[in-house]
Coordinates of C-alpha atoms in Angstrom, one line a residue:
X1 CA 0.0 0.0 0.0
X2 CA 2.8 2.7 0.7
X3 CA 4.4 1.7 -2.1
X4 CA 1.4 2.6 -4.1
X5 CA 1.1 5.8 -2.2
X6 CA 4.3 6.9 -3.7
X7 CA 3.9 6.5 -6.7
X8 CA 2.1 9.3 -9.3
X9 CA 0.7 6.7 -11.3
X10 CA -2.0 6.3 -8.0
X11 CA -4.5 9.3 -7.7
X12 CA -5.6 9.9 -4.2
X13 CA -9.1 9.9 -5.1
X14 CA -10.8 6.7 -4.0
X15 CA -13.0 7.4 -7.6
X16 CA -16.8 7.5 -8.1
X17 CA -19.0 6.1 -5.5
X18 CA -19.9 2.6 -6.9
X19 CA -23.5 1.8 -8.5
X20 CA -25.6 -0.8 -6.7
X21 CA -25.2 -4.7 -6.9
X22 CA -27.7 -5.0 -9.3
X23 CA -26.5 -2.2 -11.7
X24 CA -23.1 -3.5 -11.5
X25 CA -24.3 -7.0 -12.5
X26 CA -25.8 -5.3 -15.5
X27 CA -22.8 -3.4 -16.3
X28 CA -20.7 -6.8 -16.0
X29 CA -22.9 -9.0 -18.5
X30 CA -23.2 -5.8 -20.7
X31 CA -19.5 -5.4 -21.3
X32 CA -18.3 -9.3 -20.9
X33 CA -21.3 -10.1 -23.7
X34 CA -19.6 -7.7 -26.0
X35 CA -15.7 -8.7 -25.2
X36 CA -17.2 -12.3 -26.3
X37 CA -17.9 -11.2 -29.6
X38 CA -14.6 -9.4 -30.1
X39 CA -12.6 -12.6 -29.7
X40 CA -14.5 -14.9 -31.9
X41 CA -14.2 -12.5 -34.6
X42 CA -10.2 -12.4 -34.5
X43 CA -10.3 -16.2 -34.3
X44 CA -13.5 -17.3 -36.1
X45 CA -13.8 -15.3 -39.3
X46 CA -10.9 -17.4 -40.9
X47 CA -13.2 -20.6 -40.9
X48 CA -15.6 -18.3 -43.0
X49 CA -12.7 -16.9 -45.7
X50 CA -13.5 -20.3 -48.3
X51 CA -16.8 -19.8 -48.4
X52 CA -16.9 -15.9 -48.7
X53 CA -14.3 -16.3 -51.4
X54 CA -16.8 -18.6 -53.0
X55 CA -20.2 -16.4 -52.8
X56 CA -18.4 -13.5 -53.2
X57 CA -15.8 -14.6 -56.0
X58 CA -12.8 -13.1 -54.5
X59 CA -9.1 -13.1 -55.1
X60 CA -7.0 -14.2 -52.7
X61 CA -5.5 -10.9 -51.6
X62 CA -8.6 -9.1 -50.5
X63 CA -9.4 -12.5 -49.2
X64 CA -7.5 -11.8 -46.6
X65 CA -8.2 -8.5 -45.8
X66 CA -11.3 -9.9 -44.6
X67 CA -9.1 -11.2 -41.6
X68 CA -6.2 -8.6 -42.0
X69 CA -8.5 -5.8 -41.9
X70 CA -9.9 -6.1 -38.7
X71 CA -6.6 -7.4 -37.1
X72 CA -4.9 -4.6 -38.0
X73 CA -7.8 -1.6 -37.6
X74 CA -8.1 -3.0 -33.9
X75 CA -4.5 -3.4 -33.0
X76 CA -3.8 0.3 -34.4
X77 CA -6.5 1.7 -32.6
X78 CA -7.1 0.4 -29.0
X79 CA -4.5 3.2 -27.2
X80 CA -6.6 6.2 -29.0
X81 CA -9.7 4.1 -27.5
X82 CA -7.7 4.2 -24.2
X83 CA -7.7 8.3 -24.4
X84 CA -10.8 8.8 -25.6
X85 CA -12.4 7.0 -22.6
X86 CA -11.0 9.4 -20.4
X87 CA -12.3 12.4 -22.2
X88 CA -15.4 11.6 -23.1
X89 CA -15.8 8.8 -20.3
X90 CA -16.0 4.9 -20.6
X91 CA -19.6 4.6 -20.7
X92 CA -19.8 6.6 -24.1
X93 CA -16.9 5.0 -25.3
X94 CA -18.0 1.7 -24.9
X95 CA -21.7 2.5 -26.2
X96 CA -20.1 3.6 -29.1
X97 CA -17.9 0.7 -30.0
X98 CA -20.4 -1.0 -29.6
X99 CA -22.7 1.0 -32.1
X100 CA -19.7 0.8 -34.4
X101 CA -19.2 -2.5 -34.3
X102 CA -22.8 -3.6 -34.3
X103 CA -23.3 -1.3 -37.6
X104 CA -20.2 -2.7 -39.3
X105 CA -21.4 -6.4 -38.7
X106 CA -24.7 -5.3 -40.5
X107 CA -22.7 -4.0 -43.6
X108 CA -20.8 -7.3 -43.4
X109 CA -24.0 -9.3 -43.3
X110 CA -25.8 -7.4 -46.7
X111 CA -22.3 -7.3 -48.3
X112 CA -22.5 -7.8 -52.1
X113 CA -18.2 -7.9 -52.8
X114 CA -15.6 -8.5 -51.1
X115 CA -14.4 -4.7 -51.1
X116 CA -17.0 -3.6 -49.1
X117 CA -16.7 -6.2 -46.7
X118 CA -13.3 -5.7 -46.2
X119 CA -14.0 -1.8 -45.5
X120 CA -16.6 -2.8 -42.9
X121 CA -14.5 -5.7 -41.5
X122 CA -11.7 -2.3 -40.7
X123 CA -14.7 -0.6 -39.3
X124 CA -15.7 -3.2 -36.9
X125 CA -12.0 -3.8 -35.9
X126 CA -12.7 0.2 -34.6
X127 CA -15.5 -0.5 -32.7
X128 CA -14.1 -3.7 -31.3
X129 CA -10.7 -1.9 -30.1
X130 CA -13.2 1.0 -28.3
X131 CA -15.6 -2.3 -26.6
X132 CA -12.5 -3.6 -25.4
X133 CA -10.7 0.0 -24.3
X134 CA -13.7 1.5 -22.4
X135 CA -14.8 -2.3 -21.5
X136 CA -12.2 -2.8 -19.3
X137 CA -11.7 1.2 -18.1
X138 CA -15.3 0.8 -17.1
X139 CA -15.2 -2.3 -14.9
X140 CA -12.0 -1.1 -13.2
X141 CA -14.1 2.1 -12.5
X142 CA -17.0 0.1 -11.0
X143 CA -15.7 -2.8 -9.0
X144 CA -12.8 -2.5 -6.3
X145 CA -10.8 -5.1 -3.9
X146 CA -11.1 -8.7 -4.3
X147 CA -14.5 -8.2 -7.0
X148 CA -12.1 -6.3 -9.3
X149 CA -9.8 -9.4 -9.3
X150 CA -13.3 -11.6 -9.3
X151 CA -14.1 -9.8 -12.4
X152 CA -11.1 -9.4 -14.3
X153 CA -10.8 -13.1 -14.0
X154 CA -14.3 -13.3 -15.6
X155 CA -13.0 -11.0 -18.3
X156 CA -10.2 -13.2 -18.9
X157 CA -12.4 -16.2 -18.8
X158 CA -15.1 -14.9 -21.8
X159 CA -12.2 -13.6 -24.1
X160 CA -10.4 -17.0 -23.6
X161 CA -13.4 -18.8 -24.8
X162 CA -14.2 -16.3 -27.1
X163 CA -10.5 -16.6 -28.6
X164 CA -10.5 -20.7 -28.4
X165 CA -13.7 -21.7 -29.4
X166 CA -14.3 -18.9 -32.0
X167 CA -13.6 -21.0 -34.8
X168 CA -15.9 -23.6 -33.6
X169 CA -19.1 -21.7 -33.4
X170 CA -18.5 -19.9 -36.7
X171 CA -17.9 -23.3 -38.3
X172 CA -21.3 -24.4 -36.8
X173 CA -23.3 -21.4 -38.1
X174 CA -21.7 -21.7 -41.5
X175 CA -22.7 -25.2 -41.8
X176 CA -26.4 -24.4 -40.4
X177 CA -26.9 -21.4 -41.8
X178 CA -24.3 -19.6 -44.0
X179 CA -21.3 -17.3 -43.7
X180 CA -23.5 -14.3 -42.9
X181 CA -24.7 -15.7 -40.0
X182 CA -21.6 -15.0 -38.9
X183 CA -21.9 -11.7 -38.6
X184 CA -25.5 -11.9 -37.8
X185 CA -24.8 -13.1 -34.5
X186 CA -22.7 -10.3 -33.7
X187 CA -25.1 -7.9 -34.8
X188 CA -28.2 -9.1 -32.1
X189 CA -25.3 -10.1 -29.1
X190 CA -24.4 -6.1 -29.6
X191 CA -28.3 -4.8 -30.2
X192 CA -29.0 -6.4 -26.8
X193 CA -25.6 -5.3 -24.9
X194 CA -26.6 -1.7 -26.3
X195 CA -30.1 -1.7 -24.5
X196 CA -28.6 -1.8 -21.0
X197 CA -26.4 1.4 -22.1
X198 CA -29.0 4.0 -20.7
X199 CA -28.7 2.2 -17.4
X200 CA -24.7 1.7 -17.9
X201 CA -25.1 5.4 -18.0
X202 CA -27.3 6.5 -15.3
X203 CA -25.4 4.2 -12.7
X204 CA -21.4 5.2 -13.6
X205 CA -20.1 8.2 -11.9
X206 CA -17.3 8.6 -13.9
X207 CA -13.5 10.5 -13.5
X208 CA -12.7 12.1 -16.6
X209 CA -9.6 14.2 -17.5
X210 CA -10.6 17.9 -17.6
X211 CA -10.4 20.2 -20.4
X212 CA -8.6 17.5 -22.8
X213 CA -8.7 17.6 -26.4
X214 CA -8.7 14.0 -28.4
X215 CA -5.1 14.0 -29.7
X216 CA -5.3 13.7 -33.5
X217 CA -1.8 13.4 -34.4
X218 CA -0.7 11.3 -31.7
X219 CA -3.1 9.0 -32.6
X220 CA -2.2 9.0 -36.5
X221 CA 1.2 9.0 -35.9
X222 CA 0.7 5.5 -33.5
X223 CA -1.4 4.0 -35.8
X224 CA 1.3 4.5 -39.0
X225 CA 3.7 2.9 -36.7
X226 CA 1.9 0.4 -36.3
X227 CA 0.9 0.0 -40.3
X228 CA 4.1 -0.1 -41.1
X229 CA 5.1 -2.4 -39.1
X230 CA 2.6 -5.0 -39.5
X231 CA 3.4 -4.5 -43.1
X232 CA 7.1 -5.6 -43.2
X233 CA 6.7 -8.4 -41.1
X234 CA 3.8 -9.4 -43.5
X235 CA 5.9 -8.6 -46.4
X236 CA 9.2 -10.2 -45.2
X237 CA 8.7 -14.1 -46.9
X238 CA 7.9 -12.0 -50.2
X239 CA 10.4 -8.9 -50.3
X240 CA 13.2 -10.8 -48.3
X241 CA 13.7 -9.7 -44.5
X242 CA 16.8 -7.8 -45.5
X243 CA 15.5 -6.3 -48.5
X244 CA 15.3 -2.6 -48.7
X245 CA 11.6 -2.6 -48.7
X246 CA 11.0 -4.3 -45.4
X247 CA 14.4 -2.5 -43.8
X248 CA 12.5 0.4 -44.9
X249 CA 9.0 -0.2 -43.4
X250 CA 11.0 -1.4 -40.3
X251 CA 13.5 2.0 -40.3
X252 CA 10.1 4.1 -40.7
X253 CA 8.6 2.2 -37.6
X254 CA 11.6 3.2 -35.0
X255 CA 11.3 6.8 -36.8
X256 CA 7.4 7.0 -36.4
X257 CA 7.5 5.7 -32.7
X258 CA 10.7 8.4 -32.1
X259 CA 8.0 11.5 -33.3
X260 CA 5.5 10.0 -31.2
X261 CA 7.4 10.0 -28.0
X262 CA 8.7 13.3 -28.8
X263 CA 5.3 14.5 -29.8
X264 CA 3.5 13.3 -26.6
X265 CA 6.1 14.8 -24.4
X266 CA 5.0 18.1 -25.8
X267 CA 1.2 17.4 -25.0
X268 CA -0.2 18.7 -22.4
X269 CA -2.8 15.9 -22.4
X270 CA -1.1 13.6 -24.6
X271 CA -2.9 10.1 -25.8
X272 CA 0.0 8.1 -24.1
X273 CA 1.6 9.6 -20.5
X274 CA 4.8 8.1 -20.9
X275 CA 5.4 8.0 -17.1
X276 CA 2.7 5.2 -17.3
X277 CA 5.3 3.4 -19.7
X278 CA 7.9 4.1 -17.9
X279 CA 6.4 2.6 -14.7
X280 CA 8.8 -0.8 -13.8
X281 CA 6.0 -2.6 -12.4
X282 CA 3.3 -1.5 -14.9
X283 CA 5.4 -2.8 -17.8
X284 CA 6.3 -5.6 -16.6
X285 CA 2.7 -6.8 -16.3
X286 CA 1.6 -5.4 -19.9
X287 CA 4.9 -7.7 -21.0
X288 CA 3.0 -11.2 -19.6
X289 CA 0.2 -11.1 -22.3
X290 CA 2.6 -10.3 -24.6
X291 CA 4.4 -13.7 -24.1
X292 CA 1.2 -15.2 -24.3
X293 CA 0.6 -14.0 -27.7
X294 CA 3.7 -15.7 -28.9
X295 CA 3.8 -18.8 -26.4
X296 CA 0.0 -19.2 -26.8
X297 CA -2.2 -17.7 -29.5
X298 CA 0.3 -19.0 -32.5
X299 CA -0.2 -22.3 -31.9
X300 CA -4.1 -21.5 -31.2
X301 CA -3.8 -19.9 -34.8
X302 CA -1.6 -22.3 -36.8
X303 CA -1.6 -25.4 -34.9
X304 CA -4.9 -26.9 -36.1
X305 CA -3.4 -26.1 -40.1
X306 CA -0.4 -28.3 -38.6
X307 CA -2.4 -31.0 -37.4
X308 CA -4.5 -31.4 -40.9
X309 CA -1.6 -30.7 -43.5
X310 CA 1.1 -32.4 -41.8
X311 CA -0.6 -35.3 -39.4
X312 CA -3.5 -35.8 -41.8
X313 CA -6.3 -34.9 -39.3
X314 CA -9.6 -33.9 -40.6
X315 CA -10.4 -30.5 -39.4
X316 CA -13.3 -32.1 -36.4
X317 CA -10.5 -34.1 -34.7
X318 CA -7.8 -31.5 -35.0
X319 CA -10.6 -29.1 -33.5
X320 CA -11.2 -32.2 -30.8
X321 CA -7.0 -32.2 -30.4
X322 CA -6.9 -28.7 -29.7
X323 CA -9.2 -28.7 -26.2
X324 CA -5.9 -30.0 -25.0
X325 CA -4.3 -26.4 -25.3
X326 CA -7.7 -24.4 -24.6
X327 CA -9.6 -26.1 -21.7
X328 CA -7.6 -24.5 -19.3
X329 CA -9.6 -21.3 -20.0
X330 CA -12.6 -22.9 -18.9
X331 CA -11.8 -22.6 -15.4
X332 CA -8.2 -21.1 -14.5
X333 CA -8.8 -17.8 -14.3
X334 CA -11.5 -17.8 -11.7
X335 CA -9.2 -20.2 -9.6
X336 CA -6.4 -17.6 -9.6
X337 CA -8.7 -15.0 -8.8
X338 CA -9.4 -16.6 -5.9
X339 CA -6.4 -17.9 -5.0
X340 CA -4.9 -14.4 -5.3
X341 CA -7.9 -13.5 -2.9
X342 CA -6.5 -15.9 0.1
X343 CA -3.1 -14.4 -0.1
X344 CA -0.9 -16.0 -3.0
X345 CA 0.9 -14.1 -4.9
X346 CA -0.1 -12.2 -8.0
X347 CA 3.5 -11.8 -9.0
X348 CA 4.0 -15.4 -8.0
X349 CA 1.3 -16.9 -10.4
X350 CA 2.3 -14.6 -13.4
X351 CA 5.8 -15.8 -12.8
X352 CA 4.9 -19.3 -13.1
X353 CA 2.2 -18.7 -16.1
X354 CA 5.4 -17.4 -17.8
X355 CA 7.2 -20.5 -17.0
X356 CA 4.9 -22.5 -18.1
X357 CA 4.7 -21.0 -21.6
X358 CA 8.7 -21.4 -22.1
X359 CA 8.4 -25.1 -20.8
X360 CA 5.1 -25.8 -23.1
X361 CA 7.1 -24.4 -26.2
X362 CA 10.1 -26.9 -25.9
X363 CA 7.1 -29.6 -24.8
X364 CA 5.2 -29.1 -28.2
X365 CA 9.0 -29.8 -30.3
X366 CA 7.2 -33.4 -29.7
X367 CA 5.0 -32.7 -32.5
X368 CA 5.8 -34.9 -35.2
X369 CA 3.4 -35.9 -38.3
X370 CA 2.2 -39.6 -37.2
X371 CA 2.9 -38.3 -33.1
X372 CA 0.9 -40.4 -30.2
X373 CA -0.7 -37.6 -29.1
X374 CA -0.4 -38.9 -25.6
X375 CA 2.8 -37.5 -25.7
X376 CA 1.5 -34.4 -26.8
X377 CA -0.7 -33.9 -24.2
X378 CA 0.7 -32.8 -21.4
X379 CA 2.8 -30.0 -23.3
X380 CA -0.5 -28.5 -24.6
X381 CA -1.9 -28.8 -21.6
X382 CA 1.2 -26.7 -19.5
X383 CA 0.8 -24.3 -22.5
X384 CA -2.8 -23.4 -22.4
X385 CA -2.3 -23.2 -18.3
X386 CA 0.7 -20.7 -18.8
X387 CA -1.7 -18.5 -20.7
X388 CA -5.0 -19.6 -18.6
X389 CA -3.2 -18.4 -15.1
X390 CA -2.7 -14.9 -16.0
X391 CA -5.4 -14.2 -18.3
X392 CA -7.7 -12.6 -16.4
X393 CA -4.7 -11.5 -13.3
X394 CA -2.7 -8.9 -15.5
X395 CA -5.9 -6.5 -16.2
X396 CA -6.7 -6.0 -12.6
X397 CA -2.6 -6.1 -11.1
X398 CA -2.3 -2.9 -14.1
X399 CA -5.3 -0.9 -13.7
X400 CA -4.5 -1.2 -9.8
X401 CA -1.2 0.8 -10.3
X402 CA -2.9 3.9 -11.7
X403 CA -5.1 6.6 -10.8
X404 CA -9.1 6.9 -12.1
X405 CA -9.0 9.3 -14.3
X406 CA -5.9 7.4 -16.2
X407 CA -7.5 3.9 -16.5
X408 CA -8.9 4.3 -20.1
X409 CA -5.3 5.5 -21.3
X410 CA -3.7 2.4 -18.9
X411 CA -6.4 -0.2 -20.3
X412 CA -5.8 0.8 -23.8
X413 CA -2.2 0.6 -23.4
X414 CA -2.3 -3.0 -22.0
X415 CA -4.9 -4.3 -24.4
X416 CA -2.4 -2.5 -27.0
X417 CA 0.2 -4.4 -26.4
X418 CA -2.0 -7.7 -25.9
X419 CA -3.7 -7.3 -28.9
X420 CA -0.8 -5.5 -30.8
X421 CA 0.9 -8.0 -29.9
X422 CA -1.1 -11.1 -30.7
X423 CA -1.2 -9.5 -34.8
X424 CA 2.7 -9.2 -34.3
X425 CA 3.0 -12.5 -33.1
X426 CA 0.7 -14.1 -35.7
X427 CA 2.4 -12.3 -38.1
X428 CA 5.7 -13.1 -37.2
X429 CA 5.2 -16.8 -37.1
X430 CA 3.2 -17.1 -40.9
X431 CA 6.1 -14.9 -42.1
X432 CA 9.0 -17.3 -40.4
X433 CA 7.3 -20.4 -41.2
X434 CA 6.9 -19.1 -44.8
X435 CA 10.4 -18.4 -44.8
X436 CA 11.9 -21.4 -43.7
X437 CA 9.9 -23.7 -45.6
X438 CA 11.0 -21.8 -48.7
X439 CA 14.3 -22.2 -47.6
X440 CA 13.9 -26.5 -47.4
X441 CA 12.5 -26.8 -50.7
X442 CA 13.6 -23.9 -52.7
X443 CA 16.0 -26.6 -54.4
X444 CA 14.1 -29.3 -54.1
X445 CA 11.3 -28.4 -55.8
X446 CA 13.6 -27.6 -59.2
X447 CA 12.6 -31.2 -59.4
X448 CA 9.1 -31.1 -59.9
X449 CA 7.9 -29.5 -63.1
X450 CA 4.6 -27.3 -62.8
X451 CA 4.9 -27.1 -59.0
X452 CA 5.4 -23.3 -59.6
X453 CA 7.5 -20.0 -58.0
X454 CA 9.0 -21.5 -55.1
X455 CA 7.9 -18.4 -52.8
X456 CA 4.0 -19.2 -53.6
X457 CA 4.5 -22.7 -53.0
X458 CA 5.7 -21.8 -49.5
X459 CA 3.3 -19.4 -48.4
X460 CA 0.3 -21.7 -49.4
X461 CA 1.9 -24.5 -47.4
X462 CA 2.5 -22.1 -44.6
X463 CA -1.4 -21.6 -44.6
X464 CA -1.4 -25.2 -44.2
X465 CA -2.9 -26.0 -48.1
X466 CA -0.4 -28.6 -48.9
X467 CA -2.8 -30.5 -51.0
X468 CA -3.4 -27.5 -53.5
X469 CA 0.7 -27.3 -54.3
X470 CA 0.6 -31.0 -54.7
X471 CA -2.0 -31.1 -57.5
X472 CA -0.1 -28.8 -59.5
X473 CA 2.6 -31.7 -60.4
X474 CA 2.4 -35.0 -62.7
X475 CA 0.1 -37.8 -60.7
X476 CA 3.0 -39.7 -60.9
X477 CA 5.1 -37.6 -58.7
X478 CA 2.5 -36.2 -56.3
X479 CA 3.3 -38.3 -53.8
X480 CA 6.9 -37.8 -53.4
X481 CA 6.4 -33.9 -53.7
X482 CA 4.1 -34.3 -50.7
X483 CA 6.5 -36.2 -48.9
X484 CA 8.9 -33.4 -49.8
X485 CA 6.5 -30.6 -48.7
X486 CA 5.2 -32.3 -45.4
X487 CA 8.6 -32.8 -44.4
X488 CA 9.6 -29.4 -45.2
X489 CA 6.6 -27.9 -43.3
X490 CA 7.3 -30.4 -40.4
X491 CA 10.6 -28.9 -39.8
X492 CA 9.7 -25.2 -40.3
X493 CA 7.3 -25.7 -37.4
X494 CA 9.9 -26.8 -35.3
X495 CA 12.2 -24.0 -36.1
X496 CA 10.0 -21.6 -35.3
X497 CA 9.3 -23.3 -31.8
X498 CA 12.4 -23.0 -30.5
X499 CA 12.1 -19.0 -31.9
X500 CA 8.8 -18.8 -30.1
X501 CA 10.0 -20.6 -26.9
X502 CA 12.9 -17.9 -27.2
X503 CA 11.2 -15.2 -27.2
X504 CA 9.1 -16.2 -23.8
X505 CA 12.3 -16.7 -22.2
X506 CA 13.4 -13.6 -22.7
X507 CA 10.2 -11.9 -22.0
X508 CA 10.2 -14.0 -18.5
X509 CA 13.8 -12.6 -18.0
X510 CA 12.6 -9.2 -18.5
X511 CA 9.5 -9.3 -16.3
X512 CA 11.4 -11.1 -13.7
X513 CA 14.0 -8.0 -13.8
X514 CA 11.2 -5.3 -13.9
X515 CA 9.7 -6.5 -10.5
X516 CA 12.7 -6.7 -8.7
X517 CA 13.8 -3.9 -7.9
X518 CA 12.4 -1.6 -5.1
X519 CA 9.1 0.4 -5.3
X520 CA 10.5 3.8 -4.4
X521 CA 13.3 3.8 -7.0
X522 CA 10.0 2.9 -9.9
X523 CA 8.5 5.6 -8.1
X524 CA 11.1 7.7 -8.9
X525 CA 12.1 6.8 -12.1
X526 CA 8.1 7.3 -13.3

């Protein structure tokens, strides 16, 4: 507590007097119902790209951008959400992702080509970044004490399942009732979270920041940083990672991000209080979902296309296979809520979670294309707990360091770099993989007239379409140049395991090294 005293991240307001238990009920099922939907859009709307290709006869580019679109829009814009919920307050914020978001889904659902769709897909990537900006402000606003932990664990919880099982229910609604439906579903879940808004409204006493202006070039300049990053690492299989166009796009990132910082120095209310960055203890705990993006959410995004191109799974069981790696979600989060509630350790238990994701990355280098997946087991299992302990800790241990009026600029912040981080991380991993599996059978594949550009032929396997670069050979050499490209794709994977596990360690290291030191010297240095 003193150390919190000390610190100017901590306002001594207590905050607005809370609403009543009923009010806050509503307010919790108002904003968890809409987190819900955000997730299974980043992780379901993939299952849907074949089918709107189809109906929609699209290429494979703006394909994509169905996916990319929305990835990208959200990741780029959730720290302007942050600052915007402190000026105009997290209610409004929220109410209006929501509107956003709920309008976009609607354009997505009459959508007549696949430009449009992609335009709206941006949009609701927007209104999803606000929902999950002023979502979590909000509840940090209205619950205190062992219910914020209570609640943040719930939080956790929803977007877990949102995230795991996302590709599940969309697979389900296209098979019953079309790809639309899709988006359908998103559009009533957000009609009926918007109803309880006048309520929302009526009950929240909110802290906002006083006579602030929305900062319009801090916010463009982030979100160019941020485009131009995403780009190169998309780019890198295709250009070469030490081309001059990705260099470029990476150069132009550090420059961008140097103008912001010295641009939000200069503001007197800036979208991004760099003494909030500059906080040991806050950054270290923004840094834990960031290894989860990398430890966890790559292998809940490319995993299942391992399981079907390399061990020959059809999609049901490889959806079956990966409970392994998601069940924890179902239930750890409320236990570490309440076990940080008796006394354990927060730090303690993110400590561990990181751990666990450096152990479950060497684990899953078992992986092989006819694997027992006994033996695979427990590694998916230790990785989905790594990521299940702190999901639903680091939200309430963050917005504890700072004051009120500060949380919508804290939460976007942290769901910035957890969100940011998961589209890096993503990225990064379809871009290595890509590279390395053009790298095994660049010379190979010489060999094998009509298989085509051996850069394609990489990034489709990468996807996890073997089958498609297979038919483009003689029938009479298909199967060896399957052999060939499993093989190839078998070791990429592998590769970029022991880059992935790599990268937790070192993330551990440094959030190990940020929480050590003493409180009054962060205090300080903030």
């Amino acid at each position: 507590m003193a150390a919190q005293t000390e610190s100017p991240l901590v306002g001594e307001d207590a905050g607005p007097r809370a609403p009543g238990h009923q009010r806050r009920t509503l307010i919790l099922v108002a904003v968890l119902l809409a987190v819900f939907v955000v997730p299974t859009s980043i992780s379901g709307t993939g299952v849907a790209l074949p089918y709107i290709g189809s109906d929609l006869d699209a290429g494979l580019v703006p394909l994509q951008w169905v996916v990319n679109a929305f990835n990208v829009a959200f990741a780029c814009s959730t720290l302007a959400w942050g600052s915007i919920a402190d000026i105009i307050g997290r209610v409004r914020a929220f109410a209006l992702g929501a509107t956003i978001y709920a309008a976009a889904s609607l354009v997505s659902v009459l959508a007549g080509n696949v430009i449009l769709l992609d335009v709206a897909r941006a949009l609701a990537g927007i209104g999803g970044a606000a929902i999950f900006s002023g979502g979590t402000a909000l509840l940090s606003t209205v619950f205190e004490g062992p219910a914020r932990g209570r609640v943040f664990a719930l939080f956790g919880t929803v977007a877990g399942i949102g995230v795991s099982f996302g590709p599940s229910l969309s697979g389900a609604l296209i098979e019953s009732a079309g790809w639309r439906w899709v988006f359908a579903v998103h559009v009533i879940v957000l009609a009926v979270v918007l109803l309880a808004v006048p309520t929302m409204r009526r009950a929240v006493q909110e802290t906002r920041t006083q006579g602030a202006r929305i900062d319009i070039l801090g916010s463009a300049l982030f979100v160019l940083a941020m485009l131009l990053l995403t780009t190169g690492i998309a780019q890198g299989p295709q250009w070469g990672w030490t081309g001059p166009g990705v260099l470029g796009l990476f150069a132009g990132t550090v420059v961008v991000l140097a103008i912001f910082a010295a641009v939000e120095k200069r503001k007197e209310h800036p979208m991004l209080d760099l003494s909030i960055v500059t906080n040991r203890r806050f950054m270290a705990i923004c840094l834990v979902p960031v290894a989860g993006s990398f430890g966890f959410v790559t292998m809940l995004t490319y995993l299942p296309s391992y399981l079907t191109a390399a061990g020959g799974y059809p999609s049901g069981a490889a959806g079956a296979i990966m409970l392994m790696l998601t069940a924890p979600m179902l239930v750890l989060p409320l236990v570490t809520a309440k076990l940080v509630a008796k006394g354990v350790s927060a730090i303690g238990i993110i400590h561990l979670s990181l751990a666990l994701l450096v152990v479950g990355a060497v684990g899953l280098e078992l992986f092989e294309p006819d694997i027992n997946l006994g033996l695979v087991a427990l590694p998916m299992v230790i990785t989905g707990t790594g990521y299940a302990l702190a999901a639903g800790l680091v939200d309430g241990q963050a917005l504890a360091l700072v004051a009120p009026e500060r949380a919508g600029m804290a939460a976007g912040f942290l769901n910035t770099m957890r969100l940011g981080s998961e589209a890096v991380a993503v990225a990064v991993y379809g871009s290595l993989l890509a590279t390395v599996i053009n790298g095994r059978t660049r010379d190979g594949i010489a060999g094998y007239p009509g298989a085509g550009d051996p850069a394609t032929v990489a990034g489709t396997v990468a996807s996890g379409n073997i089958s498609g670069p297979a038919g483009q050979v003689a029938e009479t050499q298909r199967a060896d140049f399957t052999d060939l490209l499993v093989h190839a794709y078998d070791g990429a994977f592998h590769t970029v395991l022991w880059v992935l596990g790599g990268i937790c360690l070192v993330l551990l290291v440094l959030v190990v090294a940020l929480l050590s030191g003493r409180e009054g010297g962060r205090a300080a240095a903030s």
